[in-house]
Amino acid sequence: MKIGYPCINETLPCSSATTFRLASYSEERLIKAVTNNLACLEQILAFNVQHGLLFFRMSSDLVPFASHPVNTFNWQEYFAPSLAALGQFIKDNGLRISMHPDQFVVLNSPTETIVQNSFAELAYQCSIIDLMGLDKSAKLQIHAGGVYGDKPMAIRRFADAVHVLPENIRARLVLENDDRSYSLQDCLEIHERTGIPILFDNFHHECLHNGEPMAEALRLAAQTWQPDDGILMMDYSSQSPGDRKGKHTAHIQLDLFREFLTHLQGLDVDIMLEIKDKEASALPALALLRELGYVPSSAGVM
DNA sequence: GCGTGTCAAGTGAAA
DNA sequence: TTTCACTTGACACGC
């Protein structure tokens, strides 16, 4: 089991997601931003290894405007050595990596240009991981998309889009159950049609489900992962107390996390904590996992 | 320097 | 009809 947090480290004085406005695009700005972002990513990964946080979601903003037509620079070639070095560090230290293309990636949109833009964004994020030389267990997690008043048709469009994706992207793609439209059961149907593993989100499952108890839901999602996909990845969060339903908590509630762990029942998973204060929650969560014996107490201590 | 409106991109629920 | 939430932070303009 590995545990981690997404994208941003709030302890380190750097950001791996610096960007700039489209209006001020230039090759110089791009190179400067990416150079900065990769240097920061290196620091974050080192921090994570030092602290035993071995699961990390990389920012979608490592390369600003990577899939925008304005960007004709061959950044893949320019940054290949840096990305390869980062990849070697990841492999040497046994880190698990994911990326999460944002809400603009909608494979089942009825609008052809949106689907094409989504393909371009997936190609960008996949090429980052490919250039790092990571195996198939490094994943790109997306949601199914919109419903458009006809879910069976929307699911069919999603499956059709997956089937025309290049093999390297399809091999990394995983589907996350969401909290409004596509439940675990919907994702299982898509899995049946496409073979894409399901990344399980416990909080979304609490918001939208078809009655499956948590332990059963975890087992169903885990079954969709093949050996070379690695073990089940999951997002963990809980309700922000006193807030709108579906709002993520600002800080981990360890009693709820401890309760959630009882549903694993021996299942091995990698857990991404989607919690606002990042490593400030991931570190106490890791301490709990060590205390309970899920993670060796010596791992990652330096 | 600092406050703050706005930023490439989609969808659906709530206000 | 518009705003807001999604993982939401930070650029860049104006004072």
Coordinates of C-alpha atoms (C1' of nucleotides) in Angstrom, one line a residue:
Chain A
M1 CA 0.0 0.0 0.0
K2 CA 1.2 3.5 -0.9
I3 CA -0.4 6.8 0.1
G4 CA -0.1 10.3 -1.3
Y5 CA -1.6 13.6 -2.2
P6 CA -2.3 15.4 -5.5
C7 CA -0.2 17.9 -7.4
I8 CA 0.7 20.6 -4.8
N9 CA 3.1 20.5 -1.9
E10 CA 2.4 23.2 0.6
T11 CA 5.6 22.8 2.6
L12 CA 8.0 23.5 -0.2
P13 CA 8.4 27.1 -1.5
C14 CA 7.9 26.2 -5.2
S15 CA 5.1 25.3 -7.6
S16 CA 5.2 22.6 -10.3
A17 CA 2.2 24.3 -12.0
T18 CA 3.5 27.8 -12.9
T19 CA 1.9 29.1 -16.0
F20 CA 1.2 32.3 -17.8
R21 CA -1.5 33.9 -19.9
L22 CA -2.2 32.7 -23.4
A23 CA -1.9 36.4 -24.5
S24 CA 1.7 36.4 -23.3
Y25 CA 2.7 33.1 -24.9
S26 CA 6.3 32.8 -26.2
E27 CA 8.7 30.0 -26.5
E28 CA 10.9 31.7 -23.9
R29 CA 8.1 31.8 -21.4
L30 CA 7.2 28.2 -22.1
I31 CA 10.8 27.0 -21.6
K32 CA 11.1 29.0 -18.4
A33 CA 7.9 27.8 -17.0
V34 CA 8.5 24.1 -17.8
T35 CA 12.1 24.3 -16.5
N36 CA 10.8 25.7 -13.2
N37 CA 7.9 23.2 -13.0
L38 CA 10.2 20.2 -13.5
A39 CA 12.7 21.5 -11.0
C40 CA 9.9 21.8 -8.4
L41 CA 8.6 18.4 -9.3
E42 CA 12.0 17.0 -8.5
Q43 CA 11.9 18.7 -5.1
I44 CA 8.4 17.4 -4.4
L45 CA 9.3 13.8 -5.3
A46 CA 12.4 14.0 -3.1
F47 CA 10.2 15.3 -0.2
N48 CA 7.8 12.5 -0.8
V49 CA 10.4 9.8 -0.7
Q50 CA 11.9 11.3 2.5
H51 CA 8.6 11.3 4.2
G52 CA 7.4 7.9 2.9
L53 CA 4.6 9.3 0.7
L54 CA 5.1 7.0 -2.3
F55 CA 2.0 7.8 -4.4
F56 CA 1.8 11.2 -6.2
R57 CA -0.4 12.8 -8.7
M58 CA 1.5 15.1 -11.1
S59 CA 0.0 18.4 -12.0
S60 CA -1.7 18.7 -15.4
D61 CA 0.0 22.1 -15.8
L62 CA 3.6 20.9 -16.0
V63 CA 3.7 22.1 -19.6
P64 CA 1.5 25.1 -20.1
F65 CA -0.6 25.1 -23.3
A66 CA 0.8 21.7 -24.1
S67 CA -2.2 20.7 -26.2
H68 CA -3.1 24.2 -27.4
P69 CA -2.5 25.0 -31.1
V70 CA -0.4 28.0 -30.1
N71 CA 2.3 25.6 -28.8
T72 CA 4.3 24.4 -31.7
F73 CA 7.5 24.0 -29.7
N74 CA 9.0 20.5 -29.6
W75 CA 9.0 20.4 -25.8
Q76 CA 9.0 16.6 -25.8
E77 CA 12.4 16.5 -27.3
Y78 CA 13.8 19.6 -25.4
F79 CA 12.8 18.2 -22.0
A80 CA 13.3 14.5 -22.7
P81 CA 16.5 14.3 -20.7
S82 CA 14.9 16.0 -17.6
L83 CA 11.8 13.8 -17.8
A84 CA 13.9 10.7 -18.2
A85 CA 15.9 11.7 -15.1
L86 CA 12.7 12.3 -13.1
G87 CA 11.4 8.9 -14.3
Q88 CA 14.6 7.2 -13.1
F89 CA 14.2 8.8 -9.7
I90 CA 10.6 7.6 -9.6
K91 CA 11.6 4.0 -10.5
D92 CA 14.6 3.9 -8.2
N93 CA 12.4 4.9 -5.2
G94 CA 9.3 2.8 -6.0
L95 CA 7.0 5.7 -6.4
R96 CA 3.5 5.2 -8.0
I97 CA 2.4 8.1 -10.3
S98 CA -0.9 9.3 -11.7
M99 CA -2.2 12.3 -13.6
H100 CA -5.7 13.6 -13.7
P101 CA -6.7 15.4 -16.9
D102 CA -9.2 18.1 -15.8
Q103 CA -12.8 18.6 -16.6
F104 CA -12.3 19.7 -20.1
V105 CA -11.3 16.2 -21.2
V106 CA -14.7 14.7 -22.2
L107 CA -14.4 11.7 -24.4
N108 CA -18.2 11.2 -24.7
S109 CA -19.0 14.8 -25.8
P110 CA -21.4 14.9 -28.8
T111 CA -19.2 17.8 -30.0
E112 CA -16.4 16.4 -32.2
T113 CA -14.0 19.3 -31.5
I114 CA -14.3 18.7 -27.8
V115 CA -13.4 15.0 -28.3
Q116 CA -10.5 15.9 -30.5
N117 CA -9.2 18.5 -27.9
S118 CA -9.6 15.8 -25.3
F119 CA -7.5 13.4 -27.4
A120 CA -4.8 16.0 -27.6
E121 CA -4.7 16.6 -23.9
L122 CA -4.5 12.9 -23.2
A123 CA -1.7 12.6 -25.7
Y124 CA 0.2 15.4 -23.9
Q125 CA -0.2 13.9 -20.4
C126 CA 0.6 10.4 -21.7
S127 CA 3.7 11.6 -23.3
I128 CA 5.0 13.0 -20.0
I129 CA 4.7 9.6 -18.4
D130 CA 6.0 7.8 -21.5
L131 CA 9.1 10.1 -21.6
M132 CA 9.7 9.2 -17.9
G133 CA 9.9 5.6 -19.0
L134 CA 7.3 4.5 -16.5
D135 CA 5.4 1.2 -16.9
K136 CA 1.7 0.6 -17.4
S137 CA 1.0 1.0 -13.7
A138 CA 1.3 4.8 -14.0
K139 CA -2.2 6.0 -14.9
L140 CA -4.3 8.8 -16.4
Q141 CA -7.5 9.1 -14.5
I142 CA -10.6 10.6 -16.2
H143 CA -14.3 10.8 -15.6
A144 CA -16.9 9.4 -18.0
G145 CA -18.1 12.8 -18.9
G146 CA -21.6 14.2 -19.5
V147 CA -25.0 12.3 -19.8
Y148 CA -26.7 14.6 -22.3
G149 CA -30.1 13.2 -21.4
D150 CA -29.3 9.7 -22.7
K151 CA -26.8 7.7 -20.6
P152 CA -26.8 4.5 -22.7
M153 CA -25.9 6.6 -25.8
A154 CA -23.3 8.6 -23.8
I155 CA -21.7 5.4 -22.6
R156 CA -21.6 4.1 -26.2
R157 CA -19.8 7.2 -27.4
F158 CA -17.3 6.9 -24.5
A159 CA -16.5 3.3 -25.5
D160 CA -16.2 4.2 -29.2
A161 CA -13.8 7.0 -28.3
V162 CA -11.7 4.7 -26.2
H163 CA -11.5 2.2 -29.0
V164 CA -9.9 4.7 -31.4
L165 CA -7.3 6.0 -28.8
P166 CA -3.7 5.2 -29.5
E167 CA -2.6 2.1 -27.7
N168 CA -0.1 3.9 -25.4
I169 CA -2.9 6.1 -24.1
R170 CA -5.5 3.4 -23.7
A171 CA -3.0 1.3 -21.7
R172 CA -2.8 4.1 -19.1
L173 CA -6.4 5.2 -19.0
V174 CA -8.5 4.5 -15.9
L175 CA -12.0 5.6 -15.2
E176 CA -13.1 7.2 -11.9
N177 CA -16.6 6.9 -10.6
D178 CA -18.0 10.5 -10.1
D179 CA -20.4 11.9 -7.6
R180 CA -23.2 13.1 -9.9
S181 CA -23.6 11.1 -13.1
Y182 CA -21.6 7.9 -13.4
S183 CA -21.8 5.6 -10.5
L184 CA -19.5 2.6 -9.9
Q185 CA -22.2 0.4 -11.6
D186 CA -22.1 2.7 -14.7
C187 CA -18.3 2.5 -14.7
L188 CA -18.4 -1.3 -14.4
E189 CA -20.6 -1.3 -17.6
I190 CA -18.0 0.9 -19.3
H191 CA -15.3 -1.4 -18.1
E192 CA -17.1 -4.4 -19.7
R193 CA -17.1 -2.6 -23.0
T194 CA -13.6 -1.2 -23.0
G195 CA -11.5 -3.1 -20.5
I196 CA -10.5 0.1 -18.8
P197 CA -9.8 -0.4 -15.0
I198 CA -11.9 1.6 -12.5
L199 CA -10.2 4.0 -10.1
F200 CA -12.4 3.9 -7.1
D201 CA -13.4 7.1 -5.2
N202 CA -14.9 6.3 -1.9
F203 CA -16.4 9.8 -1.3
H204 CA -18.0 9.9 -4.8
H205 CA -19.4 6.4 -4.0
E206 CA -20.9 7.7 -0.8
C207 CA -22.6 10.5 -2.9
L208 CA -23.8 8.3 -5.8
H209 CA -24.2 4.5 -5.6
N210 CA -26.5 1.6 -6.3
G211 CA -26.5 0.2 -2.8
E212 CA -23.1 -1.6 -2.8
P213 CA -21.6 -1.6 0.6
M214 CA -18.1 0.0 0.7
A215 CA -16.2 -3.4 1.0
E216 CA -18.2 -4.8 -1.9
A217 CA -17.6 -1.7 -4.0
L218 CA -13.8 -1.9 -3.4
R219 CA -13.8 -5.5 -4.4
L220 CA -15.7 -4.8 -7.6
A221 CA -13.3 -2.0 -8.6
A222 CA -10.2 -4.0 -7.8
Q223 CA -11.4 -6.8 -10.1
T224 CA -11.1 -4.5 -13.1
W225 CA -7.3 -4.1 -12.6
Q226 CA -5.0 -6.6 -14.5
P227 CA -1.6 -7.5 -13.0
D228 CA 0.4 -5.1 -15.3
D229 CA -2.0 -2.3 -14.3
G230 CA -0.7 -2.5 -10.7
I231 CA -2.9 -2.7 -7.7
L232 CA -6.2 -0.7 -7.4
M233 CA -5.7 3.0 -7.2
M234 CA -8.3 4.9 -5.2
D235 CA -9.1 8.5 -4.2
Y236 CA -10.0 9.0 -0.6
S237 CA -11.9 11.9 0.9
S238 CA -14.7 12.6 3.3
Q239 CA -17.5 15.1 3.7
S240 CA -16.5 18.6 4.9
P241 CA -18.4 18.9 8.2
G242 CA -21.3 21.3 8.0
D243 CA -20.7 22.1 4.4
R244 CA -22.6 21.4 1.1
K245 CA -22.9 17.7 0.3
G246 CA -20.0 16.6 -1.8
K247 CA -17.6 19.2 -0.5
H248 CA -14.2 17.7 0.3
T249 CA -13.0 18.1 3.9
A250 CA -10.2 20.6 4.5
H251 CA -8.2 18.3 6.8
I252 CA -8.3 14.5 7.2
Q253 CA -10.6 13.1 9.9
L254 CA -8.6 10.2 11.1
D255 CA -11.5 8.5 12.8
L256 CA -13.3 8.3 9.5
F257 CA -10.2 7.2 7.7
R258 CA -9.6 4.5 10.2
E259 CA -13.2 3.3 9.8
F260 CA -12.8 3.3 6.0
L261 CA -9.7 1.0 6.3
T262 CA -11.8 -1.7 7.9
H263 CA -13.6 -2.1 4.6
L264 CA -10.4 -3.1 2.8
Q265 CA -10.5 -6.6 4.4
G266 CA -7.1 -7.5 3.2
L267 CA -7.3 -5.7 -0.2
D268 CA -4.1 -3.9 -1.2
V269 CA -4.7 -0.4 -2.6
D270 CA -2.8 2.8 -3.3
I271 CA -4.6 5.7 -1.8
M272 CA -4.6 9.3 -3.1
L273 CA -5.9 11.7 -0.4
E274 CA -8.0 14.3 -2.1
I275 CA -7.9 16.6 0.9
K276 CA -7.3 20.3 0.7
D277 CA -4.3 20.6 3.0
K278 CA -2.3 18.0 1.1
E279 CA 0.8 16.6 2.9
A280 CA -0.5 18.0 6.2
S281 CA -3.2 15.3 6.0
A282 CA -1.1 12.7 4.2
L283 CA 1.5 12.6 6.9
P284 CA -0.8 11.8 9.8
A285 CA -2.7 9.3 7.6
L286 CA 0.6 7.6 6.9
A287 CA 1.4 7.5 10.6
L288 CA -1.9 5.8 11.2
L289 CA -1.2 3.2 8.4
R290 CA 2.1 2.4 10.1
E291 CA 0.5 2.1 13.5
L292 CA -2.1 -0.3 12.0
G293 CA 0.5 -2.3 10.2
Y294 CA -0.6 -1.5 6.6
V295 CA 2.8 0.1 5.9
P296 CA 6.1 -1.0 7.4
S297 CA 7.1 1.5 10.1
S298 CA 10.6 1.8 8.7
A299 CA 9.6 2.5 5.1
G300 CA 10.8 5.9 3.8
V301 CA 12.1 7.2 7.1
M302 CA 15.3 9.1 6.6
Chain B
dG1 C1' 4.4 46.1 -3.5
dC2 C1' -0.3 44.7 -3.1
dG3 C1' -5.2 43.7 -4.0
dT4 C1' -8.1 41.4 -7.1
dG5 C1' -10.5 40.2 -11.6
dT6 C1' -9.8 36.8 -14.5
dC7 C1' -7.7 32.9 -16.8
dA8 C1' -7.8 27.6 -23.1
dA9 C1' -10.8 24.2 -22.5
dG10 C1' -17.1 21.2 -20.3
dT11 C1' -21.1 19.8 -17.9
dG12 C1' -25.0 20.0 -14.9
dA13 C1' -27.0 21.5 -10.5
dA14 C1' -28.2 25.2 -7.7
dA15 C1' -29.2 29.9 -7.1
Chain C
dT1 C1' -30.2 33.2 -16.8
dT2 C1' -26.1 33.1 -14.3
dT3 C1' -23.1 31.2 -11.0
dC4 C1' -20.8 27.6 -9.0
dA5 C1' -18.3 23.3 -8.2
dC6 C1' -15.4 20.0 -10.0
dT7 C1' -8.4 19.2 -7.4
dT8 C1' -8.3 25.2 -7.6
dG9 C1' -4.2 28.4 -7.8
dA10 C1' -1.8 32.1 -9.6
dC11 C1' -1.0 35.6 -13.5
dA12 C1' -0.9 40.2 -14.5
dC13 C1' -3.1 44.5 -14.4
dG14 C1' -4.1 48.6 -11.9
dC15 C1' -3.4 51.4 -8.1

